[in-house]
Amino acid sequence: MTFLYNIIVLIVSFILKIIALFNQKIALFINGRKETWKKIKEGISEKDKVIWMHCASLGEFEQGRPILEKLKELHPSKKIVLTFFSPSGYEVRKNYELVDVVCYLPLDSKKNVQKFLDMLNPVLVLFVKYEFWPNYLNELKKRKIKTFLISGIFRKNQLFFKWYGGYLKKALNAFTHFFVQDETSNQLLKSINFNNITVSGDTRFDRVFEITQQNNHLQFIQEFVNNSYTVVAGSTWKDDEDLLVNYINTKASKNEKFIIAPHNINSDAIKELKASIHKKVVMFSEKEHQNIAEFQVFIVDTIGILTKIYSYANVAYVGGGFTKSGVHNVLEPATFGIPIVIGPNYFKFNEAKDLIKNEACFVVDNSQKLSVLLNEFFQQKTKREQAGKNALNYVKNKTGATAKILNYLQ
C-alpha cells in the first residue's frame, strides 16, 4: 500500500504541473512550493528549537491561531513554522508577523518529507482539524516527535473507519494526543482503538470571542451607518446577492441600510452587482470625497475588514448557503450578538446547525422567505434582540478549548 500511495503522489504532482499552465490557483499551488526550501533555509538554523503548525487553509489557521499565538508568548525563544496546503490560506497569511516562517507544505512524497523534517527538526508539531498525510505522519512517528491534532473532527464516512482504511488508520498512530471538537469524534476514534483523546471543543470559539475585545472601529462604516438599522451581508455569492437585491429593490424601507461584502471582488462582478441595485450605492473604492451617509447600500470591494463590519450590524446574512461547498463562517457575526440568516446548504457545519437549534440562525431558500424574515427583524426589535442574545450565549458557552489544550501541552 505504501508503494502504491507513493506512486499516486508522484502522478498527482506531474498532473498538477500540467494543470498549472491553465489554472491560476493551481499555478500558485505549484509555484509557491518552489519557495518553501529557500524560506526554511533562510528562517531556520540547526540550533533552533522549532514548533511546526500545519493548516489546510485559512479556516484552519483561524482555529490554530489562538494556540499558536499563546505558544509564541509562552516560548519566545522557539522558532515557529506555519505551513499551508492551499493557496487560499497561504496567500492571505504569507506575511503573518508572529511566526518565523510561513510556507507551503511540500507534497507528501518520501523525499520531500525527509528533507522537510531534516531541515526543521521540530520539537513539537500541531496539525489543525485534519490533513492526515501518511508519509509525514509515519516519519514523525518514526522520529518520535511529539505530534498533536487540535480542533480535530472525524466523521464515520472517513476511510479510517472503513474495513479497507487500514493504511490511513495506521498513520494516526503518529499522534501523541487528539484534541477533538465533539463527542462523536471521540467515539469514532475509540471504535478503532484510540484512547489518547480529549474532547476540548473548537478553538475557533476562543478566536471569535477575542474579536469582540479588540478595536473594531471603522470610521467610514460608522459614517455610512449613521445610527441606522443595518443589514450586513458577508461572503455573498451570486445566488445570495440575487435574493438580497430583490429585497433591497422591492421591499426594503428607506430607513434600512445594507452593507454587502461579496466573496468574489472581481471588478466585473462588482459592477454587475452595483448596476442591479436601484437604490443609492457607494463602493469602498469610491468612498473618498463622498457624503456616504446619504447612500443606502455600501459594497465592500476589498478584503480583510468584514469581521469589523459585522460589529455594526443589526442583522447578518452569511453567504455560501446556495453553493456546493456550503455556508461561510457564521461564528464571526454570532460573536457580536446579532441574528444570522443563511441559505439551505449548511449541513456540514455543526456551528450552523447548533445556531439554528438555538433560534439564533435562520434558513431561507427563496426571495419570498428572505423578504418576510428581514422585514420581521426590521419591524420586531424584541425578536431581533432575543435571537442576537441566543447567538452570543452560544459562542460564550463554547469557549475554553484553547486553555484545555495549552494546559496539556505545558
Short mmCIF file of C-alpha atoms in Angstrom, two decimals:
data_model
loop_
_atom_site.label_atom_id
_atom_site.label_comp_id
_atom_site.label_asym_id
_atom_site.label_seq_id
_atom_site.Cartn_x
_atom_site.Cartn_y
_atom_site.Cartn_z
CA MET A 1 0.00 0.00 0.00
CA THR A 2 2.88 2.39 0.80
CA PHE A 3 4.39 1.80 -2.65
CA LEU A 4 1.05 2.44 -4.38
CA TYR A 5 0.45 5.62 -2.36
CA ASN A 6 3.88 7.00 -3.28
CA ILE A 7 3.27 6.28 -6.97
CA ILE A 8 -0.05 8.15 -6.75
CA VAL A 9 1.67 11.16 -5.13
CA LEU A 10 4.19 11.29 -7.99
CA ILE A 11 1.47 11.03 -10.64
CA VAL A 12 -0.61 13.76 -8.97
CA SER A 13 2.45 16.01 -8.76
CA PHE A 14 3.06 15.60 -12.50
CA ILE A 15 -0.59 16.22 -13.41
CA LEU A 16 -0.78 19.35 -11.24
CA LYS A 17 2.21 20.85 -13.07
CA ILE A 18 0.34 20.48 -16.35
CA ILE A 19 -2.92 21.88 -14.95
CA ALA A 20 -0.96 24.83 -13.53
CA LEU A 21 -0.32 26.03 -17.08
CA PHE A 22 -4.05 26.76 -17.42
CA ASN A 23 -5.29 27.32 -13.86
CA GLN A 24 -4.18 30.28 -11.77
CA LYS A 25 -4.97 28.71 -8.39
CA ILE A 26 -3.04 25.53 -9.21
CA ALA A 27 -0.19 27.69 -10.52
CA LEU A 28 0.00 29.36 -7.10
CA PHE A 29 -0.08 25.89 -5.52
CA ILE A 30 2.88 24.68 -7.63
CA ASN A 31 4.98 27.84 -7.89
CA GLY A 32 4.57 28.71 -4.20
CA ARG A 33 6.07 25.37 -3.22
CA LYS A 34 9.23 26.19 -5.16
CA GLU A 35 9.97 28.81 -2.49
CA THR A 36 9.49 26.51 0.51
CA TRP A 37 13.06 25.21 0.83
CA LYS A 38 14.53 28.69 0.44
CA LYS A 39 12.21 30.13 3.09
CA ILE A 40 13.09 27.41 5.60
CA LYS A 41 16.82 27.72 4.92
CA GLU A 42 16.69 31.49 5.48
CA GLY A 43 14.49 31.34 8.58
CA ILE A 44 15.66 28.24 10.47
CA SER A 45 19.10 27.11 11.62
CA GLU A 46 20.26 23.78 13.03
CA LYS A 47 20.44 25.27 16.54
CA ASP A 48 16.82 26.47 16.57
CA LYS A 49 14.10 24.70 18.52
CA VAL A 50 11.11 24.67 16.21
CA ILE A 51 7.36 24.43 16.70
CA TRP A 52 5.61 23.49 13.46
CA MET A 53 1.90 24.11 12.90
CA HIS A 54 0.17 22.91 9.74
CA CYS A 55 -3.17 24.19 8.45
CA ALA A 56 -5.01 23.15 5.30
CA SER A 57 -6.31 26.63 4.59
CA LEU A 58 -7.46 29.91 6.11
CA GLY A 59 -10.31 28.46 8.21
CA GLU A 60 -7.97 26.00 9.89
CA PHE A 61 -5.47 28.80 10.53
CA GLU A 62 -8.15 30.69 12.46
CA GLN A 63 -8.68 27.55 14.55
CA GLY A 64 -4.99 27.13 15.24
CA ARG A 65 -4.26 30.81 15.73
CA PRO A 66 -5.20 31.10 19.45
CA ILE A 67 -2.87 28.18 20.27
CA LEU A 68 -0.08 29.47 18.06
CA GLU A 69 -0.17 32.99 19.50
CA LYS A 70 -0.18 31.71 23.07
CA LEU A 71 2.74 29.37 22.36
CA LYS A 72 4.69 32.29 20.93
CA GLU A 73 4.00 34.25 24.11
CA LEU A 74 4.99 31.35 26.38
CA HIS A 75 8.06 30.27 24.37
CA PRO A 76 9.51 33.40 22.71
CA SER A 77 12.90 31.74 22.13
CA LYS A 78 11.44 28.98 19.95
CA LYS A 79 11.03 29.43 16.21
CA ILE A 80 7.58 28.83 14.74
CA VAL A 81 6.97 27.50 11.24
CA LEU A 82 3.47 27.76 9.80
CA THR A 83 2.60 25.72 6.71
CA PHE A 84 -0.43 25.73 4.44
CA PHE A 85 -1.65 23.25 1.87
CA SER A 86 -3.95 25.62 0.00
CA PRO A 87 -3.22 28.96 -1.74
CA SER A 88 -6.37 30.43 -0.17
CA GLY A 89 -4.66 30.14 3.22
CA TYR A 90 -1.07 30.89 2.26
CA GLU A 91 -1.77 33.91 0.04
CA VAL A 92 -3.73 35.65 2.81
CA ARG A 93 -1.34 34.82 5.67
CA LYS A 94 2.08 34.65 3.99
CA ASN A 95 3.16 37.81 5.84
CA TYR A 96 1.82 36.78 9.24
CA GLU A 97 4.18 38.58 11.58
CA LEU A 98 4.01 36.35 14.68
CA VAL A 99 5.80 33.38 13.12
CA ASP A 100 9.31 32.97 11.75
CA VAL A 101 8.47 31.14 8.52
CA VAL A 102 5.24 30.85 6.53
CA CYS A 103 5.39 28.46 3.59
CA TYR A 104 3.54 25.83 1.61
CA LEU A 105 3.70 22.23 2.82
CA PRO A 106 5.70 20.20 0.29
CA LEU A 107 3.72 17.39 -1.30
CA ASP A 108 3.66 14.16 0.69
CA SER A 109 6.45 12.25 -1.08
CA LYS A 110 9.04 10.33 0.97
CA LYS A 111 11.85 12.51 -0.36
CA ASN A 112 10.02 15.77 0.48
CA VAL A 113 9.05 14.58 3.94
CA GLN A 114 12.56 13.54 4.94
CA LYS A 115 14.10 16.77 3.62
CA PHE A 116 11.44 18.92 5.31
CA LEU A 117 11.78 17.25 8.71
CA ASP A 118 15.59 17.23 8.48
CA MET A 119 15.56 21.00 7.95
CA LEU A 120 13.02 21.74 10.70
CA ASN A 121 13.81 19.05 13.26
CA PRO A 122 10.72 20.21 15.21
CA VAL A 123 10.30 19.66 18.94
CA LEU A 124 6.52 19.98 18.67
CA VAL A 125 4.10 19.50 15.75
CA LEU A 126 0.48 20.64 15.61
CA PHE A 127 -1.94 19.63 12.88
CA VAL A 128 -5.19 21.59 12.82
CA LYS A 129 -8.58 19.87 12.33
CA TYR A 130 -7.49 17.43 9.62
CA GLU A 131 -4.85 16.94 6.88
CA PHE A 132 -3.70 13.40 7.50
CA TRP A 133 -0.69 12.89 5.19
CA PRO A 134 0.60 9.32 5.67
CA ASN A 135 4.28 9.90 4.82
CA TYR A 136 4.53 12.92 7.13
CA LEU A 137 2.75 11.15 9.95
CA ASN A 138 4.70 7.92 9.61
CA GLU A 139 8.02 9.79 9.59
CA LEU A 140 7.00 11.86 12.63
CA LYS A 141 6.19 8.61 14.44
CA LYS A 142 9.49 7.08 13.38
CA ARG A 143 11.41 10.11 14.70
CA LYS A 144 9.40 10.12 17.95
CA ILE A 145 8.40 13.77 17.53
CA LYS A 146 5.51 14.90 19.72
CA THR A 147 2.58 15.45 17.38
CA PHE A 148 -0.89 16.70 18.29
CA LEU A 149 -4.17 17.14 16.45
CA ILE A 150 -6.08 20.23 17.63
CA SER A 151 -9.74 21.01 16.98
CA GLY A 152 -9.94 17.65 15.24
CA ILE A 153 -13.18 16.40 13.81
CA PHE A 154 -13.97 12.94 12.49
CA ARG A 155 -16.92 11.58 10.52
CA LYS A 156 -17.98 7.97 10.12
CA ASN A 157 -17.67 8.10 6.31
CA GLN A 158 -13.91 8.73 6.51
CA LEU A 159 -11.55 5.97 5.38
CA PHE A 160 -10.17 5.41 8.89
CA PHE A 161 -13.47 3.78 9.83
CA LYS A 162 -13.82 1.52 6.78
CA TRP A 163 -12.57 -2.07 6.64
CA TYR A 164 -10.20 -1.09 3.80
CA GLY A 165 -8.80 2.01 5.56
CA GLY A 166 -6.01 0.31 7.49
CA TYR A 167 -3.19 2.26 5.80
CA LEU A 168 -4.59 5.63 6.86
CA LYS A 169 -5.63 4.30 10.27
CA LYS A 170 -2.02 3.23 10.90
CA ALA A 171 -0.84 6.80 10.18
CA LEU A 172 -2.95 8.09 13.08
CA ASN A 173 -0.53 6.32 15.45
CA ALA A 174 1.75 9.33 14.95
CA PHE A 175 -0.45 11.49 17.17
CA THR A 176 0.67 11.80 20.75
CA HIS A 177 -2.79 13.10 21.61
CA PHE A 178 -6.02 14.02 19.84
CA PHE A 179 -7.92 17.16 20.87
CA VAL A 180 -11.32 16.78 19.19
CA GLN A 181 -14.27 19.09 18.83
CA ASP A 182 -17.09 16.76 19.80
CA GLU A 183 -18.17 13.50 21.41
CA THR A 184 -18.90 11.91 18.02
CA SER A 185 -15.23 12.26 17.05
CA ASN A 186 -14.20 10.83 20.42
CA GLN A 187 -16.39 7.75 19.99
CA LEU A 188 -15.27 7.19 16.40
CA LEU A 189 -11.60 7.19 17.41
CA LYS A 190 -12.35 4.86 20.30
CA SER A 191 -14.07 2.48 17.87
CA ILE A 192 -10.70 1.95 16.16
CA ASN A 193 -8.84 1.59 19.48
CA PHE A 194 -7.51 5.09 20.09
CA ASN A 195 -7.92 6.34 23.64
CA ASN A 196 -5.43 9.24 23.81
CA ILE A 197 -8.23 11.74 23.30
CA THR A 198 -9.58 14.89 24.93
CA VAL A 199 -12.89 16.43 23.90
CA SER A 200 -11.65 20.01 24.10
CA GLY A 201 -14.11 21.74 21.78
CA ASP A 202 -13.32 24.08 18.92
CA THR A 203 -10.63 26.75 19.36
CA ARG A 204 -12.46 28.95 16.82
CA PHE A 205 -14.89 29.96 19.57
CA ASP A 206 -11.99 31.40 21.58
CA ARG A 207 -10.73 33.18 18.50
CA VAL A 208 -14.06 34.75 17.52
CA PHE A 209 -14.86 35.76 21.08
CA GLU A 210 -11.49 37.53 21.29
CA ILE A 211 -12.56 39.59 18.26
CA THR A 212 -15.19 41.34 20.37
CA GLN A 213 -12.45 42.53 22.74
CA GLN A 214 -10.39 44.23 20.02
CA ASN A 215 -10.87 47.64 18.43
CA ASN A 216 -13.41 47.11 15.63
CA HIS A 217 -13.92 50.76 14.80
CA LEU A 218 -14.09 51.74 11.10
CA GLN A 219 -14.76 55.42 10.70
CA PHE A 220 -16.16 55.19 7.17
CA ILE A 221 -18.60 52.42 8.16
CA GLN A 222 -19.72 54.45 11.16
CA GLU A 223 -20.35 57.41 8.86
CA PHE A 224 -22.28 55.25 6.40
CA VAL A 225 -24.43 53.56 9.06
CA ASN A 226 -25.10 56.89 10.79
CA ASN A 227 -27.07 55.17 13.62
CA SER A 228 -29.41 53.48 11.10
CA TYR A 229 -30.71 49.91 11.18
CA THR A 230 -28.19 47.94 9.10
CA VAL A 231 -28.06 44.51 7.45
CA VAL A 232 -24.54 43.25 6.75
CA ALA A 233 -24.26 40.55 4.07
CA GLY A 234 -20.86 38.84 4.18
CA SER A 235 -19.10 36.47 1.76
CA THR A 236 -22.02 36.54 -0.67
CA TRP A 237 -22.21 34.65 -3.95
CA LYS A 238 -24.40 35.44 -6.95
CA ASP A 239 -27.40 33.43 -5.67
CA ASP A 240 -27.23 35.20 -2.30
CA GLU A 241 -26.99 38.58 -3.99
CA ASP A 242 -29.97 37.91 -6.24
CA LEU A 243 -32.16 37.36 -3.17
CA LEU A 244 -30.77 40.36 -1.32
CA VAL A 245 -31.04 42.71 -4.28
CA ASN A 246 -34.66 41.68 -4.83
CA TYR A 247 -35.43 42.66 -1.22
CA ILE A 248 -33.46 45.90 -1.42
CA ASN A 249 -35.15 46.93 -4.67
CA THR A 250 -38.73 45.95 -3.88
CA LYS A 251 -39.32 45.58 -0.12
CA ALA A 252 -36.73 47.47 1.91
CA SER A 253 -37.70 50.57 3.85
CA LYS A 254 -35.74 53.74 3.18
CA ASN A 255 -34.70 53.51 6.84
CA GLU A 256 -32.81 50.23 6.28
CA LYS A 257 -29.18 50.27 5.22
CA PHE A 258 -27.22 47.42 3.63
CA ILE A 259 -23.55 46.54 3.52
CA ILE A 260 -22.63 43.81 1.02
CA ALA A 261 -19.18 42.19 1.14
CA PRO A 262 -19.07 39.78 -1.83
CA HIS A 263 -16.94 36.64 -1.84
CA ASN A 264 -15.84 37.49 -5.38
CA ILE A 265 -14.49 41.03 -5.72
CA ASN A 266 -13.66 40.72 -9.40
CA SER A 267 -14.34 44.16 -10.92
CA ASP A 268 -16.85 42.86 -13.49
CA ALA A 269 -18.84 41.02 -10.82
CA ILE A 270 -18.82 44.11 -8.59
CA LYS A 271 -20.01 46.34 -11.45
CA GLU A 272 -22.81 43.89 -12.23
CA LEU A 273 -23.89 43.84 -8.58
CA LYS A 274 -23.88 47.62 -8.33
CA ALA A 275 -25.85 48.02 -11.57
CA SER A 276 -28.53 45.61 -10.33
CA ILE A 277 -29.34 47.74 -7.26
CA HIS A 278 -31.89 50.52 -7.75
CA LYS A 279 -31.07 52.40 -4.55
CA LYS A 280 -28.16 54.79 -3.95
CA VAL A 281 -24.98 52.69 -3.87
CA VAL A 282 -21.43 53.57 -2.86
CA MET A 283 -18.42 51.25 -3.06
CA PHE A 284 -15.43 51.08 -0.75
CA SER A 285 -13.18 52.08 -3.65
CA GLU A 286 -15.33 55.16 -4.36
CA LYS A 287 -15.95 56.37 -0.82
CA GLU A 288 -13.45 59.23 -0.74
CA HIS A 289 -14.89 62.75 -1.07
CA GLN A 290 -18.44 61.39 -0.74
CA ASN A 291 -21.05 62.06 1.89
CA ILE A 292 -21.51 58.34 2.39
CA ALA A 293 -24.27 58.79 4.97
CA GLU A 294 -26.55 59.72 2.04
CA PHE A 295 -26.26 56.25 0.48
CA GLN A 296 -28.42 53.23 1.32
CA VAL A 297 -26.12 50.45 0.10
CA PHE A 298 -22.37 50.07 0.65
CA ILE A 299 -20.48 47.48 -1.44
CA VAL A 300 -17.19 46.31 0.07
CA ASP A 301 -14.92 45.71 -2.94
CA THR A 302 -11.90 44.88 -0.80
CA ILE A 303 -10.90 42.12 1.64
CA GLY A 304 -9.87 41.89 5.27
CA ILE A 305 -12.43 44.11 7.02
CA LEU A 306 -15.61 42.00 7.09
CA THR A 307 -15.15 40.90 10.71
CA LYS A 308 -15.00 44.51 11.91
CA ILE A 309 -18.01 45.42 9.73
CA TYR A 310 -20.15 42.76 11.46
CA SER A 311 -19.80 44.79 14.66
CA TYR A 312 -22.03 47.47 13.07
CA ALA A 313 -24.81 45.06 12.02
CA ASN A 314 -28.31 44.63 13.42
CA VAL A 315 -28.71 41.50 11.30
CA ALA A 316 -26.16 39.46 9.36
CA TYR A 317 -26.68 37.49 6.17
CA VAL A 318 -23.84 34.97 5.65
CA GLY A 319 -23.33 33.80 2.08
CA GLY A 320 -22.37 30.46 0.59
CA GLY A 321 -25.52 28.60 1.55
CA PHE A 322 -26.50 28.16 -2.09
CA THR A 323 -23.12 26.74 -3.16
CA LYS A 324 -21.88 23.13 -3.13
CA SER A 325 -19.24 23.90 -0.50
CA GLY A 326 -21.82 25.42 1.83
CA VAL A 327 -22.27 28.42 4.07
CA HIS A 328 -19.32 30.55 5.16
CA ASN A 329 -18.31 31.50 8.72
CA VAL A 330 -21.39 32.06 10.90
CA LEU A 331 -19.40 32.44 14.13
CA GLU A 332 -17.96 35.86 13.29
CA PRO A 333 -21.37 37.57 13.27
CA ALA A 334 -22.65 35.37 16.10
CA THR A 335 -19.96 36.65 18.48
CA PHE A 336 -21.33 40.19 18.06
CA GLY A 337 -24.74 39.07 19.31
CA ILE A 338 -26.77 39.50 16.13
CA PRO A 339 -29.25 37.19 14.36
CA ILE A 340 -27.92 35.39 11.29
CA VAL A 341 -29.61 34.44 8.01
CA ILE A 342 -28.19 31.75 5.70
CA GLY A 343 -29.03 29.68 2.64
CA PRO A 344 -30.03 25.99 2.72
CA ASN A 345 -26.63 24.25 2.43
CA TYR A 346 -25.31 24.28 5.99
CA PHE A 347 -25.38 20.59 6.97
CA LYS A 348 -21.58 20.10 7.09
CA PHE A 349 -21.22 22.81 9.74
CA ASN A 350 -22.06 21.93 13.33
CA GLU A 351 -22.00 25.55 14.46
CA ALA A 352 -24.64 26.49 11.87
CA LYS A 353 -26.85 23.57 12.93
CA ASP A 354 -26.41 24.49 16.60
CA LEU A 355 -27.22 28.16 15.99
CA ILE A 356 -30.38 27.16 14.11
CA LYS A 357 -31.39 24.92 17.01
CA ASN A 358 -30.78 27.81 19.40
CA GLU A 359 -33.00 30.12 17.33
CA ALA A 360 -30.10 32.40 16.54
CA CYS A 361 -29.71 31.46 12.86
CA PHE A 362 -32.48 31.27 10.26
CA VAL A 363 -32.57 29.48 6.90
CA VAL A 364 -34.10 30.82 3.68
CA ASP A 365 -34.22 29.19 0.27
CA ASN A 366 -36.03 31.79 -1.84
CA SER A 367 -36.64 35.53 -2.17
CA GLN A 368 -40.04 35.50 -0.51
CA LYS A 369 -38.76 33.81 2.67
CA LEU A 370 -35.84 36.20 2.87
CA SER A 371 -38.10 39.22 2.43
CA VAL A 372 -40.50 38.06 5.14
CA LEU A 373 -37.67 37.33 7.57
CA LEU A 374 -35.75 40.56 7.01
CA ASN A 375 -38.95 42.55 7.34
CA GLU A 376 -39.75 40.78 10.64
CA PHE A 377 -36.32 41.61 12.02
CA PHE A 378 -36.69 45.23 10.93
CA GLN A 379 -40.14 45.58 12.50
CA GLN A 380 -39.71 43.41 15.61
CA LYS A 381 -36.86 44.65 17.78
CA THR A 382 -37.64 42.14 20.57
CA LYS A 383 -37.35 39.15 18.22
CA ARG A 384 -34.13 40.52 16.77
CA GLU A 385 -32.52 41.14 20.15
CA GLN A 386 -33.51 37.74 21.53
CA ALA A 387 -32.02 35.95 18.53
CA GLY A 388 -28.84 38.00 18.92
CA LYS A 389 -28.64 37.14 22.63
CA ASN A 390 -29.02 33.45 21.73
CA ALA A 391 -26.12 33.76 19.27
CA LEU A 392 -23.76 35.40 21.75
CA ASN A 393 -24.62 32.94 24.55
CA TYR A 394 -23.90 30.04 22.20
CA VAL A 395 -20.41 31.39 21.44
CA LYS A 396 -19.63 32.18 25.09
CA ASN A 397 -20.69 28.71 26.23
CA LYS A 398 -18.35 27.08 23.71
CA THR A 399 -15.16 28.93 24.66
CA GLY A 400 -12.34 27.30 26.61
CA ALA A 401 -10.74 24.87 24.14
CA THR A 402 -7.50 26.88 23.93
CA ALA A 403 -6.94 26.73 27.69
CA LYS A 404 -7.57 22.95 27.79
CA ILE A 405 -5.07 22.29 25.01
CA LEU A 406 -2.39 24.60 26.41
CA ASN A 407 -2.71 23.11 29.88
CA TYR A 408 -1.99 19.69 28.41
CA LEU A 409 0.90 20.90 26.24
CA GLN A 410 2.51 22.69 29.19
#
